[in-house]
Amino acid sequence: MTTAGKSAGVLLFAIVAASLAAGYLAPASYETQFRESPNASPCRQFPLGTDELGRDRLARLLYGSRVSLLLAPAAAALSVALSALIGITAGYAGGWLERAAMAAADLFVSLPWLFLLLTVRALLPLNVTPWASILITFLLLGALSWAPGARVIRSGAAALKHSEFALLARASGCPGPRLLWKHILPNLRPLMAAQFWIAIPMFILSEANLGMLGLGIAEPLPSWGGLLAEIQDPGRIAGNPVLLAPAILLTVFLSCFQFVFSKGDR
Amino acid sequence: MSETLHPMNGSHPLLSVSLSANYPNRPGVLDNVCFDVKSGEILALVGQSGSGKSTVALCILKLLEVKGGSSSGAIMFQGRDIEKATEREMRGIRGREISLVPQSPHSALNPALRIGTQLKEAWRAHAEDKWESGKQGILRLLENVDLPADEAFLRRYPSQVSVGQAQRVLIAMAVIHRPRLLIADEPTSALDLLTQREVLDLFARLNRELNMAILYISHDLLSVASLCHRAAVLERGRIVECGAAEQIFEHPSHPYTKRLIDALPHLQRTP
């Protein structure tokens, strides 16, 4: 690995570690309101200052990283599981089932994804508890993004179904479901892993987009998207550059992520 | 010819086949192909590429549908017609009564599974007991087919063994349940001559030791001559000649068989 790759990896690790050590690095809770010092500038007690409700920005950034960094892989796993389920069923069963699944996938792929995400989220109840909003975002991201992966996995499964080793497994008396689970699935693992790693940065960005529009994780729980919503007014940034911290963190994280994982693919 | 159509002396042959088969875009791949395999004998099915040899193997295992083809006729195996058997019944026969050794060792092994896992899967298809007991049997089997019989070998992936070893793994996999009939579909075509010799000796030994009949499908006449008791010659989906192996090689009666034999390379150089 190159020096640049290594440093990107170290940086990624540091961001994840900092989010895990949030309680230690920022003793204040993400929701404690220090009423006597709202909109404080960075100081010893609040290294990134406070927001308009007097909440410690550093605590909110670290806890928010925790939420975003947990949500994206979880939604990616759900998305890959759905893609695999639909793709393998279609590829292995063939016939009308395959045509129906792929027609649905084509439809999903041709819809503008962000628009679809926003529309569906807006149709669901918005006034929910923070944890319910995490669950909704997780299910939404996972459920709306199965189509591209399902197409890739379907073609993989269809090719494997006609492979010599699948024929031999049949010739040695292996029943259909076992053939699928024990012989075909292990060969699809690299495809599924690739789908998983591609989905993570996509979902981090999608959560940020939803959050900026107020459709993401509900207050008072912080997330990168929710924190970015604060800098929608450019006028405020000039007076208080620390507001850019979540944007910088997000950008650094995603660039390091792409650097480390897309290099690893080759 | 006639002796192949009817069981000899009233004793039932192990396998008696009378088959026609079609692919959607290629009708008449097999045109009333008839032959018998007696218990414990090695019968060669000879013919050039495209003559329908592998289709015969798939028909007997009732796996032609997987390749999109369809077959009709009768396949009498141990006194019952398995052409009419259900998929469930066939699952009990495949690998336990009739096994297949396929053509290209490396593509027939699953690249994502360790050798041990693949042997275990083949064993598991017809065994209920604990893997530990099955594993001992498989290690003995590996030793019997001249493969390293240790854990380290079981942990290897197909890409980490030689093509000769891969072919032996496939042979071991096919004989785990001591089938009555082994179908070897061009098992030596991917091997160099020395490895070919070893694999042929292995087939001869397994045939003797396990009293296992072998349907040896090949275009390689030399290996057929050295291994097989009888041979049937397949030309464009029809059996044109069938008889004792020596007789066919020394006195071929059909022009196609003569052409096949004349096509063998000679070591003498023409002056």
Coordinates of N, CA, C and O in Angstrom, one line a residue, chain B residues 121-185:
Chain B
E121 N -19.4 -32.3 0.8 CA -20.8 -32.1 0.2 C -21.2 -33.3 -0.6 O -22.4 -33.7 -0.5
A122 N -20.3 -33.9 -1.3 CA -20.6 -35.1 -2.1 C -21.0 -36.2 -1.1 O -21.9 -37.0 -1.4
W123 N -20.2 -36.3 0.0 CA -20.5 -37.3 1.0 C -21.9 -37.1 1.7 O -22.7 -38.0 1.8
R124 N -22.1 -35.8 2.0 CA -23.3 -35.4 2.7 C -24.6 -35.7 1.9 O -25.7 -35.9 2.5
A125 N -24.5 -35.7 0.6 CA -25.6 -35.9 -0.3 C -26.3 -37.2 0.0 O -27.5 -37.3 -0.2
H126 N -25.6 -38.2 0.5 CA -26.2 -39.5 0.7 C -25.8 -40.1 2.1 O -25.8 -41.3 2.3
A127 N -25.4 -39.3 3.0 CA -25.0 -39.8 4.3 C -25.6 -38.9 5.4 O -25.7 -37.7 5.3
E128 N -26.0 -39.6 6.5 CA -26.7 -38.9 7.6 C -25.8 -38.7 8.8 O -25.9 -37.9 9.7
D129 N -24.8 -39.6 8.9 CA -24.0 -39.7 10.2 C -23.1 -38.5 10.3 O -23.0 -37.6 9.5
K130 N -22.3 -38.5 11.4 CA -21.4 -37.4 11.7 C -20.3 -37.3 10.7 O -19.8 -38.3 10.3
W131 N -19.9 -36.0 10.5 CA -18.9 -35.8 9.5 C -17.5 -36.4 9.9 O -16.8 -36.9 9.1
E132 N -17.3 -36.4 11.2 CA -16.0 -37.0 11.7 C -15.8 -38.4 11.2 O -14.7 -38.8 10.7
S133 N -16.9 -39.2 11.2 CA -16.7 -40.6 10.7 C -16.6 -40.6 9.2 O -15.8 -41.4 8.7
G134 N -17.3 -39.8 8.5 CA -17.2 -39.7 7.1 C -15.8 -39.3 6.6 O -15.3 -39.7 5.6
K135 N -15.3 -38.4 7.4 CA -14.0 -37.8 7.0 C -12.9 -38.9 7.0 O -12.0 -38.9 6.2
Q136 N -12.9 -39.8 8.0 CA -11.9 -40.8 8.1 C -12.0 -41.7 6.8 O -11.0 -42.0 6.2
G137 N -13.2 -42.0 6.3 CA -13.4 -42.7 5.1 C -12.9 -42.0 3.9 O -12.2 -42.6 3.0
I138 N -13.1 -40.7 3.9 CA -12.6 -39.9 2.8 C -11.1 -39.8 2.8 O -10.5 -39.8 1.7
L139 N -10.5 -39.7 3.9 CA -9.0 -39.6 4.0 C -8.4 -41.0 3.4 O -7.4 -41.0 2.7
R140 N -9.1 -42.1 3.8 CA -8.6 -43.4 3.3 C -8.8 -43.4 1.8 O -7.9 -43.9 1.0
L141 N -9.9 -42.9 1.3 CA -10.2 -42.8 -0.1 C -9.1 -42.0 -0.9 O -8.6 -42.4 -1.9
L142 N -8.7 -40.9 -0.3 CA -7.7 -40.0 -0.9 C -6.4 -40.8 -1.1 O -5.7 -40.7 -2.1
E143 N -6.1 -41.5 0.0 CA -4.9 -42.3 0.0 C -5.0 -43.4 -1.2 O -4.0 -43.6 -1.9
N144 N -6.2 -43.9 -1.3 CA -6.4 -45.0 -2.3 C -6.3 -44.4 -3.7 O -5.9 -45.2 -4.6
V145 N -6.6 -43.1 -3.9 CA -6.4 -42.6 -5.3 C -5.1 -41.8 -5.4 O -5.0 -40.9 -6.3
D146 N -4.1 -42.1 -4.5 CA -2.8 -41.5 -4.6 C -2.8 -40.0 -4.4 O -2.1 -39.3 -5.1
L147 N -3.6 -39.5 -3.5 CA -3.6 -38.1 -3.2 C -3.1 -37.9 -1.7 O -3.2 -38.9 -1.0
P148 N -2.5 -36.8 -1.4 CA -2.1 -36.6 0.0 C -3.3 -36.7 0.9 O -4.2 -35.9 0.8
A149 N -3.3 -37.6 1.8 CA -4.5 -37.8 2.7 C -4.2 -37.1 4.0 O -4.1 -37.7 5.0
D150 N -4.2 -35.8 3.9 CA -4.1 -35.0 5.2 C -5.0 -33.8 5.2 O -5.5 -33.4 4.2
E151 N -5.1 -33.2 6.4 CA -5.9 -32.0 6.6 C -5.5 -30.8 5.6 O -6.3 -30.1 5.1
A152 N -4.1 -30.7 5.5 CA -3.6 -29.6 4.7 C -4.2 -29.7 3.3 O -4.5 -28.7 2.7
F153 N -4.3 -30.9 2.7 CA -4.8 -31.0 1.4 C -6.3 -30.7 1.3 O -6.7 -30.0 0.4
L154 N -7.0 -31.1 2.3 CA -8.4 -30.9 2.4 C -8.7 -29.4 2.4 O -9.7 -28.9 2.0
R155 N -7.8 -28.6 3.0 CA -8.0 -27.2 3.1 C -7.6 -26.4 1.9 O -7.8 -25.2 1.8
R156 N -7.1 -27.1 0.9 CA -6.7 -26.3 -0.3 C -7.9 -26.0 -1.2 O -8.9 -26.6 -1.1
Y157 N -7.7 -24.9 -2.0 CA -8.7 -24.6 -3.0 C -8.3 -25.2 -4.3 O -7.1 -25.5 -4.5
P158 N -9.3 -25.4 -5.2 CA -8.9 -26.1 -6.5 C -7.8 -25.4 -7.2 O -7.0 -26.1 -7.9
S159 N -7.7 -24.1 -7.1 CA -6.6 -23.4 -7.8 C -5.2 -23.8 -7.3 O -4.2 -23.5 -7.9
Q160 N -5.2 -24.4 -6.1 CA -3.9 -24.7 -5.5 C -3.5 -26.2 -5.7 O -2.5 -26.6 -5.1
V161 N -4.2 -26.9 -6.6 CA -3.8 -28.3 -6.9 C -3.5 -28.4 -8.4 O -4.0 -27.6 -9.2
S162 N -2.7 -29.4 -8.7 CA -2.5 -29.6 -10.2 C -3.7 -30.2 -10.9 O -4.6 -30.7 -10.2
V163 N -3.7 -30.2 -12.2 CA -4.8 -30.7 -12.9 C -5.0 -32.2 -12.7 O -6.1 -32.7 -12.6
G164 N -3.9 -32.9 -12.6 CA -3.9 -34.3 -12.3 C -4.5 -34.6 -10.9 O -5.4 -35.5 -10.8
Q165 N -4.1 -33.8 -10.0 CA -4.7 -34.0 -8.6 C -6.2 -33.6 -8.6 O -7.0 -34.3 -8.0
A166 N -6.5 -32.6 -9.4 CA -7.9 -32.2 -9.4 C -8.8 -33.3 -10.0 O -9.9 -33.6 -9.5
Q167 N -8.2 -34.0 -11.0 CA -9.0 -35.1 -11.7 C -9.1 -36.3 -10.7 O -10.1 -36.9 -10.6
R168 N -8.1 -36.5 -9.9 CA -8.2 -37.6 -8.8 C -9.2 -37.2 -7.8 O -9.9 -38.1 -7.3
V169 N -9.2 -35.9 -7.4 CA -10.2 -35.5 -6.4 C -11.6 -35.8 -7.0 O -12.5 -36.3 -6.3
L170 N -11.8 -35.5 -8.3 CA -13.1 -35.8 -8.9 C -13.5 -37.2 -8.9 O -14.6 -37.7 -8.7
I171 N -12.4 -38.1 -9.1 CA -12.6 -39.5 -9.1 C -13.0 -40.0 -7.7 O -14.0 -40.7 -7.5
A172 N -12.2 -39.4 -6.7 CA -12.5 -39.8 -5.3 C -13.9 -39.4 -5.0 O -14.7 -40.2 -4.4
M173 N -14.3 -38.2 -5.4 CA -15.7 -37.7 -5.1 C -16.7 -38.6 -5.7 O -17.8 -38.8 -5.1
A174 N -16.4 -39.1 -6.9 CA -17.4 -39.9 -7.6 C -17.6 -41.3 -7.0 O -18.6 -41.9 -7.1
V175 N -16.5 -41.8 -6.3 CA -16.6 -43.2 -5.8 C -16.9 -43.2 -4.3 O -16.8 -44.3 -3.7
I176 N -17.1 -42.1 -3.6 CA -17.3 -42.0 -2.2 C -18.4 -43.0 -1.8 O -18.2 -43.7 -0.8
H177 N -19.5 -43.1 -2.5 CA -20.6 -44.0 -2.1 C -20.6 -45.3 -2.8 O -21.6 -46.0 -2.8
R178 N -19.4 -45.7 -3.4 CA -19.2 -46.9 -4.1 C -20.4 -47.2 -5.1 O -21.1 -48.2 -4.9
P179 N -20.5 -46.4 -6.1 CA -21.6 -46.6 -7.0 C -21.4 -47.9 -7.8 O -20.3 -48.4 -7.9
R180 N -22.5 -48.4 -8.4 CA -22.4 -49.6 -9.2 C -21.9 -49.2 -10.6 O -21.3 -50.1 -11.3
L181 N -22.2 -48.0 -11.0 CA -21.8 -47.6 -12.3 C -21.1 -46.2 -12.2 O -21.6 -45.3 -11.6
L182 N -19.9 -46.1 -12.9 CA -19.3 -44.8 -13.0 C -19.2 -44.4 -14.4 O -18.9 -45.1 -15.3
I183 N -19.7 -43.1 -14.6 CA -19.7 -42.6 -16.0 C -18.5 -41.7 -16.1 O -18.5 -40.7 -15.3
A184 N -17.5 -42.0 -16.9 CA -16.3 -41.1 -17.0 C -16.4 -40.4 -18.3 O -16.3 -41.1 -19.4
D185 N -16.6 -39.1 -18.3 CA -16.8 -38.4 -19.5 C -15.5 -37.7 -20.0 O -15.2 -36.7 -19.4

